[in-house]
Tab-separated table of C-alpha atoms and ligand atoms in Angstrom:
chain	number	residue	atom	x	y	z
A	121	MET	CA	32.768	6.662	-20.919
A	122	TRP	CA	30.220	4.525	-22.756
A	123	ASN	CA	29.195	7.362	-25.677
A	124	ASP	CA	26.606	9.426	-24.594
A	125	LYS	CA	25.817	7.575	-21.204
A	126	ASN	CA	26.752	7.223	-17.373
A	127	TYR	CA	26.280	3.500	-17.771
A	128	HIS	CA	27.668	0.986	-19.858
A	129	THR	CA	25.249	-0.275	-22.310
A	130	LEU	CA	24.100	-3.651	-23.712
A	131	ASP	CA	23.880	-1.300	-26.923
A	132	TYR	CA	27.682	-0.068	-26.679
A	133	GLU	CA	28.516	-3.408	-25.652
A	134	MET	CA	27.465	-5.245	-28.729
A	135	LYS	CA	28.596	-2.348	-31.230
A	136	LYS	CA	32.364	-2.950	-29.498
A	137	ILE	CA	32.175	-6.353	-30.641
A	138	PHE	CA	29.712	-7.108	-33.786
A	139	GLY	CA	30.639	-3.358	-35.251
A	140	GLU	CA	27.054	-2.977	-35.501
A	141	LYS	CA	23.812	-2.991	-33.464
A	142	ALA	CA	22.684	-6.292	-32.327
A	143	ILE	CA	19.077	-6.568	-32.707
A	144	LYS	CA	17.447	-9.284	-29.533
A	145	LEU	CA	14.133	-11.718	-31.093
A	146	SER	CA	12.052	-12.749	-28.385
A	147	ILE	CA	11.568	-16.504	-29.239
A	148	ASP	CA	8.871	-19.235	-27.343
A	149	GLY	CA	10.827	-22.537	-26.939
A	150	ASN	CA	7.596	-23.377	-26.146
A	151	PHE	CA	8.899	-24.961	-22.767
A	152	THR	CA	7.414	-24.589	-19.013
A	153	CYS	CA	8.627	-24.108	-15.866
A	154	PRO	CA	9.279	-26.371	-12.584
A	155	ASN	CA	7.575	-23.872	-11.185
A	156	ARG	CA	4.874	-24.550	-12.807
A	157	ASP	CA	4.420	-27.515	-13.855
A	158	GLY	CA	3.860	-28.526	-10.099
A	159	THR	CA	7.248	-30.137	-9.420
A	160	ILE	CA	8.136	-27.171	-7.272
A	161	SER	CA	5.092	-25.556	-7.433
A	162	CYS	CA	1.819	-25.344	-10.160
A	163	ARG	CA	1.464	-21.386	-8.930
A	164	GLY	CA	4.707	-19.669	-10.292
A	165	CYS	CA	6.502	-16.505	-8.916
A	166	ILE	CA	3.774	-14.361	-7.497
A	167	PHE	CA	4.732	-11.706	-9.949
A	168	CYS	CA	4.545	-14.053	-12.988
A	169	SER	CA	2.470	-13.948	-15.631
A	170	GLU	CA	0.527	-16.416	-18.046
A	171	ARG	CA	3.187	-15.937	-20.769
A	172	GLY	CA	5.932	-17.032	-18.058
A	173	SER	CA	7.255	-13.095	-17.777
A	174	GLY	CA	7.804	-13.290	-21.476
A	175	ASP	CA	5.018	-11.171	-22.764
A	176	PHE	CA	5.834	-10.081	-26.257
A	177	ASN	CA	3.814	-10.955	-29.655
A	178	SER	CA	5.933	-14.570	-30.374
A	179	ASP	CA	3.693	-17.769	-30.904
A	180	LYS	CA	5.042	-21.060	-29.089
A	181	ASN	CA	3.077	-23.030	-32.171
A	182	LYS	CA	5.631	-21.651	-34.804
A	183	SER	CA	8.979	-23.318	-35.556
A	184	ILE	CA	11.448	-21.624	-33.603
A	185	THR	CA	12.930	-20.905	-37.896
A	186	GLU	CA	9.624	-19.373	-38.325
A	187	GLN	CA	9.535	-17.496	-35.120
A	188	ILE	CA	12.973	-15.765	-35.994
A	189	GLU	CA	12.117	-14.784	-39.588
A	190	GLU	CA	8.627	-13.350	-38.227
A	191	GLN	CA	10.529	-11.381	-35.725
A	192	LYS	CA	13.334	-9.587	-38.262
A	193	GLN	CA	10.683	-8.626	-40.635
A	194	ILE	CA	8.801	-6.813	-37.514
A	195	MET	CA	12.486	-5.293	-36.554
A	196	SER	CA	13.357	-4.776	-39.453
A	197	LYS	CA	11.049	-1.720	-39.731
A	198	LYS	CA	12.258	-0.019	-36.400
A	199	TRP	CA	16.249	-0.767	-37.189
A	200	LYS	CA	18.830	-1.433	-39.460
A	201	SER	CA	21.225	-4.128	-38.704
A	202	SER	CA	22.375	-7.582	-39.561
A	203	THR	CA	23.508	-9.002	-36.063
A	204	TYR	CA	20.926	-10.670	-34.543
A	205	ILE	CA	20.406	-12.567	-30.993
A	206	ALA	CA	17.969	-15.324	-30.829
A	207	TYR	CA	16.484	-14.833	-26.955
A	208	PHE	CA	14.599	-17.766	-25.612
A	209	GLN	CA	12.787	-15.414	-22.994
A	210	ASN	CA	9.728	-17.337	-22.038
A	211	TYR	CA	9.541	-19.691	-18.948
A	212	THR	CA	12.663	-21.838	-18.514
A	213	ASN	CA	14.784	-22.150	-21.230
A	214	THR	CA	17.181	-25.047	-19.786
A	215	TYR	CA	14.148	-27.007	-18.138
A	216	ASP	CA	13.626	-29.462	-21.175
A	217	THR	CA	15.477	-32.853	-22.017
A	218	VAL	CA	19.535	-32.255	-23.228
A	219	GLU	CA	18.146	-33.177	-27.354
A	220	ASN	CA	15.318	-31.409	-27.031
A	221	LEU	CA	17.684	-28.117	-25.741
A	222	ARG	CA	20.047	-28.440	-27.926
A	223	LYS	CA	17.574	-29.301	-31.137
A	224	LYS	CA	16.167	-25.862	-30.423
A	225	PHE	CA	19.319	-24.032	-29.760
A	226	TYR	CA	20.718	-24.984	-32.842
A	227	GLU	CA	18.128	-24.491	-34.809
A	228	ALA	CA	18.202	-20.722	-33.864
A	229	LEU	CA	21.684	-20.576	-34.703
A	230	ASN	CA	21.887	-22.276	-38.053
A	231	CYS	CA	18.821	-19.537	-38.931
A	232	GLU	CA	20.943	-16.187	-41.298
A	233	ASN	CA	22.798	-14.031	-39.347
A	234	ILE	CA	22.156	-15.176	-35.772
A	235	LYS	CA	25.167	-14.430	-34.034
A	236	GLY	CA	24.479	-15.015	-30.706
A	237	LEU	CA	21.849	-16.748	-27.913
A	238	ALA	CA	20.877	-16.030	-24.954
A	239	ILE	CA	18.687	-18.086	-22.610
A	240	ALA	CA	16.650	-17.192	-20.013
A	241	THR	CA	16.705	-19.460	-17.218
A	242	ARG	CA	16.817	-21.020	-13.498
A	243	PRO	CA	19.573	-21.742	-11.210
A	244	ASP	CA	17.963	-25.104	-10.381
A	245	CYS	CA	17.417	-26.081	-14.157
A	246	ILE	CA	21.722	-26.095	-15.212
A	247	ASP	CA	22.214	-30.217	-14.122
A	248	PHE	CA	25.777	-31.280	-15.426
A	249	GLU	CA	24.464	-32.304	-18.804
A	250	VAL	CA	22.875	-28.780	-19.392
A	251	LEU	CA	26.063	-27.296	-18.562
A	252	LYS	CA	27.849	-29.268	-20.536
A	253	LEU	CA	25.643	-28.438	-23.720
A	254	LEU	CA	25.853	-24.384	-22.851
A	255	GLU	CA	29.709	-25.172	-22.670
A	256	GLU	CA	29.536	-26.632	-26.042
A	257	LEU	CA	27.026	-23.236	-27.396
A	258	ASN	CA	29.424	-20.922	-25.825
A	259	SER	CA	32.734	-22.067	-27.358
A	260	LYS	CA	30.435	-21.692	-31.137
A	261	THR	CA	28.695	-18.515	-30.495
A	262	PHE	CA	27.922	-15.617	-28.646
A	263	LEU	CA	25.965	-16.967	-25.378
A	264	TRP	CA	24.476	-15.435	-22.486
A	265	VAL	CA	22.667	-16.971	-20.038
A	266	GLU	CA	20.155	-14.799	-17.950
A	267	LEU	CA	18.893	-16.085	-13.915
A	268	GLY	CA	16.084	-14.255	-12.478
A	269	LEU	CA	18.012	-14.026	-9.124
A	270	GLN	CA	15.646	-10.885	-7.884
A	271	SER	CA	16.623	-10.633	-4.397
A	272	ILE	CA	19.539	-12.027	-2.355
A	273	ASN	CA	16.997	-12.205	0.610
A	274	ASP	CA	15.616	-15.428	1.296
A	275	LYS	CA	12.649	-13.983	2.835
A	276	THR	CA	12.177	-11.759	0.039
A	277	ALA	CA	12.854	-15.180	-2.231
A	278	ASP	CA	9.890	-16.814	-0.108
A	279	PHE	CA	7.240	-14.125	-0.755
A	280	LEU	CA	8.052	-14.233	-4.378
A	281	ARG	CA	7.700	-18.113	-4.069
A	282	ARG	CA	10.837	-18.206	-6.176
A	283	GLY	CA	11.482	-21.872	-5.254
A	284	TYR	CA	15.186	-21.999	-4.709
A	285	LYS	CA	17.569	-20.543	-2.201
A	286	THR	CA	20.119	-17.831	-2.983
A	287	GLU	CA	23.038	-20.680	-2.210
A	288	LYS	CA	21.947	-22.409	-5.303
A	289	PHE	CA	22.202	-19.503	-7.130
A	290	ASP	CA	25.607	-18.768	-6.065
A	291	LYS	CA	26.816	-22.480	-6.796
A	292	THR	CA	25.107	-22.288	-10.953
A	293	TYR	CA	26.599	-18.948	-10.785
A	294	GLU	CA	30.406	-20.403	-10.337
A	295	GLN	CA	29.743	-23.615	-12.325
A	296	LEU	CA	28.923	-21.218	-15.071
A	297	LYS	CA	31.940	-18.182	-14.320
A	298	ASN	CA	34.298	-21.514	-14.100
A	299	LYS	CA	33.246	-22.295	-17.905
A	300	LYS	CA	33.538	-18.696	-18.972
A	301	ILE	CA	29.736	-18.627	-20.050
A	302	ARG	CA	28.456	-14.935	-19.273
A	303	THR	CA	25.534	-14.649	-16.951
A	304	VAL	CA	23.044	-11.447	-16.725
A	305	VAL	CA	21.345	-11.265	-13.454
A	306	HIS	CA	17.359	-10.125	-13.418
A	307	LEU	CA	17.419	-8.105	-9.623
A	308	ILE	CA	13.561	-5.959	-8.485
A	309	PHE	CA	13.047	-3.455	-6.794
A	310	GLY	CA	10.156	-2.345	-4.993
A	311	ILE	CA	9.211	-5.830	-3.369
A	312	PRO	CA	6.794	-5.490	-0.708
A	313	GLY	CA	8.652	-5.644	2.500
A	314	GLU	CA	12.245	-5.169	1.054
A	315	THR	CA	13.522	-1.714	2.263
A	316	LYS	CA	16.309	0.294	0.310
A	317	THR	CA	19.175	-1.136	1.829
A	318	GLN	CA	18.258	-4.734	1.083
A	319	MET	CA	17.674	-3.785	-2.320
A	320	LEU	CA	20.983	-2.360	-2.521
A	321	ASP	CA	22.592	-5.063	-0.664
A	322	SER	CA	21.561	-7.575	-3.843
A	323	VAL	CA	23.180	-4.764	-5.989
A	324	LYS	CA	26.412	-5.058	-3.787
A	325	TYR	CA	26.601	-8.685	-3.521
A	326	VAL	CA	25.993	-9.215	-7.689
A	327	SER	CA	29.180	-6.402	-7.905
A	328	GLU	CA	31.384	-8.421	-5.724
A	329	LYS	CA	30.586	-11.194	-8.022
A	330	ASN	CA	31.744	-9.676	-10.864
A	331	VAL	CA	28.349	-11.015	-13.016
A	332	TRP	CA	28.912	-9.583	-16.516
A	333	GLY	CA	25.120	-8.111	-16.969
A	334	VAL	CA	22.410	-6.966	-14.792
A	335	LYS	CA	18.739	-6.254	-15.724
A	336	LEU	CA	17.476	-4.042	-12.882
A	337	HIS	CA	13.330	-4.382	-12.539
A	338	MET	CA	10.577	-2.405	-11.195
A	339	LEU	CA	8.121	-4.750	-9.970
A	340	HIS	CA	5.015	-4.938	-11.973
A	341	VAL	CA	1.632	-5.413	-10.699
A	342	LEU	CA	-0.057	-7.461	-13.829
A	343	LYS	CA	-3.355	-8.578	-13.727
A	344	ASN	CA	-4.092	-11.968	-13.652
A	345	THR	CA	-1.140	-12.972	-11.265
A	346	ASP	CA	-1.332	-13.930	-7.342
A	347	LEU	CA	0.617	-10.218	-6.983
A	348	ALA	CA	-2.654	-8.519	-8.396
A	349	GLU	CA	-4.487	-10.243	-5.923
A	350	TYR	CA	-2.148	-9.608	-2.681
A	351	TYR	CA	-2.252	-5.863	-4.491
A	352	GLU	CA	-6.109	-5.489	-4.282
A	353	LYS	CA	-5.836	-6.919	-0.433
A	354	THR	CA	-3.124	-5.241	1.068
A	355	LYS	CA	-2.240	-1.927	-1.510
A	356	PHE	CA	1.322	-2.223	-0.369
A	357	LYS	CA	3.314	0.355	-1.235
A	358	ILE	CA	4.561	0.820	-4.922
A	359	LEU	CA	7.374	2.958	-5.085
A	360	SER	CA	7.030	6.397	-6.998
A	361	LEU	CA	9.070	7.357	-10.025
A	362	ALA	CA	11.639	9.489	-8.499
A	363	GLU	CA	12.124	7.085	-5.373
A	364	TYR	CA	12.850	4.357	-8.066
A	365	VAL	CA	15.222	6.773	-10.083
A	366	GLU	CA	16.838	6.950	-6.639
A	367	ILE	CA	17.155	3.478	-6.072
A	368	VAL	CA	18.926	2.692	-9.781
A	369	CYS	CA	21.285	5.198	-9.560
A	370	ASP	CA	22.254	4.429	-6.152
A	371	ALA	CA	22.845	1.117	-7.750
A	372	LEU	CA	24.482	2.158	-11.057
A	373	GLU	CA	27.263	3.572	-8.826
A	374	LEU	CA	28.044	0.370	-6.670
A	375	LEU	CA	28.436	-1.924	-10.225
A	376	ARG	CA	31.548	-2.155	-11.362
A	377	PRO	CA	32.010	-0.853	-14.844
A	378	GLU	CA	32.633	-3.347	-16.944
A	379	THR	CA	29.247	-5.116	-16.338
A	380	VAL	CA	26.804	-4.735	-18.653
A	381	ILE	CA	23.764	-2.833	-18.115
A	382	HIS	CA	21.088	-4.932	-19.985
A	383	ARG	CA	18.078	-3.336	-18.824
A	384	LEU	CA	17.120	-0.500	-16.035
A	385	THR	CA	13.184	-0.681	-16.559
A	386	GLY	CA	10.605	-2.947	-17.808
A	387	ASP	CA	8.103	-3.406	-20.091
A	388	GLY	CA	4.970	-3.939	-19.147
A	389	LYS	CA	2.333	-4.837	-21.377
A	390	LYS	CA	-0.569	-1.617	-20.942
A	391	SER	CA	-3.568	-3.778	-21.330
A	392	GLU	CA	-2.072	-6.064	-18.419
A	393	LEU	CA	-0.127	-3.065	-15.783
A	394	ILE	CA	-1.639	-2.898	-13.092
A	395	GLU	CA	0.571	-0.629	-11.054
A	396	PRO	CA	3.022	1.243	-11.296
A	397	LEU	CA	1.767	3.009	-14.306
A	398	TRP	CA	4.724	5.187	-14.902
A	399	THR	CA	6.680	2.592	-16.306
A	400	LEU	CA	4.351	2.968	-19.175
A	401	HIS	CA	6.499	5.911	-19.853
A	402	LYS	CA	10.206	4.457	-20.341
A	403	LEU	CA	11.825	7.005	-22.178
A	404	LYS	CA	10.812	8.958	-19.356
A	405	VAL	CA	12.315	6.745	-16.786
A	406	LEU	CA	15.580	6.460	-18.722
A	407	SER	CA	15.574	10.370	-19.100
A	408	ASP	CA	15.245	10.790	-15.865
A	409	ILE	CA	18.239	8.082	-14.411
A	410	ASP	CA	20.216	10.074	-17.037
A	411	LYS	CA	19.198	13.773	-15.636
A	412	GLU	CA	20.021	12.142	-11.679
A	413	LEU	CA	23.547	10.821	-12.833
A	414	LYS	CA	24.562	14.301	-14.235
A	415	ILE	CA	23.166	16.293	-11.102
A	416	ARG	CA	25.059	14.105	-8.750
A	417	GLU	CA	28.047	14.167	-11.141
A	418	SER	CA	28.102	10.178	-11.311
A	419	ARG	CA	28.264	7.524	-13.511
A	420	GLN	CA	28.573	3.719	-12.919
A	421	GLY	CA	31.261	2.611	-10.305
A	422	LYS	CA	31.301	5.516	-8.848
A	423	LYS	CA	30.964	4.253	-4.809
A	424	LEU	CA	33.537	1.481	-5.993
A	425	PRO	CA	35.565	0.095	-4.014
A	426	LEU	CA	32.563	-0.907	-2.281
B	525	SF4	S1	10.515	-18.750	-12.343
B	525	SF4	FE1	10.270	-17.800	-13.977
B	525	SF4	S2	8.601	-18.605	-15.786
B	525	SF4	FE2	8.616	-19.742	-13.553
B	525	SF4	S3	7.082	-18.994	-12.186
B	525	SF4	FE3	8.840	-17.934	-11.802
B	525	SF4	S4	8.744	-15.738	-13.026
B	525	SF4	FE4	7.518	-17.509	-14.180
């Protein structure tokens, strides 16, 4: 249904829209996060790394234009395409004055061949003014907004120190939806204390909400995080590759065919990663997911209606 895949990949969707591969350029907008600057907390989410959950090599001290040009150079060695999406990834990319946000987003949009914007943020950092700016950007370019929900279970959210209730996610998601702004929701599997049923409850929830896109992650234990300390103390259970593949395939079967799958496995830096080490073999993880779907004779949305 989606070229050679049994699920609706971002690559498939981008080629359908732009006629060629869209390359995401990761930008560090030099923002912070209310969960780190003391507004909600100083310690951040338990798994969050020093770079604000955006571990790549962009330099926040460079201008947006410089970062984009640098990233284009790097990416052009890997792929030939003239369609780029500027991805504001680190920390909370709507946590600033609207004037500063506007300046940074338009600077990105004015760079050559930037055909879209991806903005990662938190649902409690989209107020009326920010929503208006997002609506304006959405009318000018191909925009999506990413929200790190991780789990719908508020107890799990407390463990993660997410800093907002699922109810807040609901409200913001509905506001974005009403403005026809595409939303990508992040979910994490393998959080200590969560059962498989709870993980799949989060998947069913976002499926019912009919979100535009989903990113599925395995929980990474990274060095110098509070999660690393917690792991050291408790040695909580880490999902095996086989367990993760099974949960991802179950999740795909519950997601609507039109939902775009942005990610099925994470990109933890080898030098930073404590567990699970199998996530370093990204191609194997993806190929095992493909194999499992084939064995099941299954595909995204197979188990719908819910
Ligand atoms: S919301 Fe994002 S940037 Fe902020 S502490 Fe959590 S993971 Fe880190």
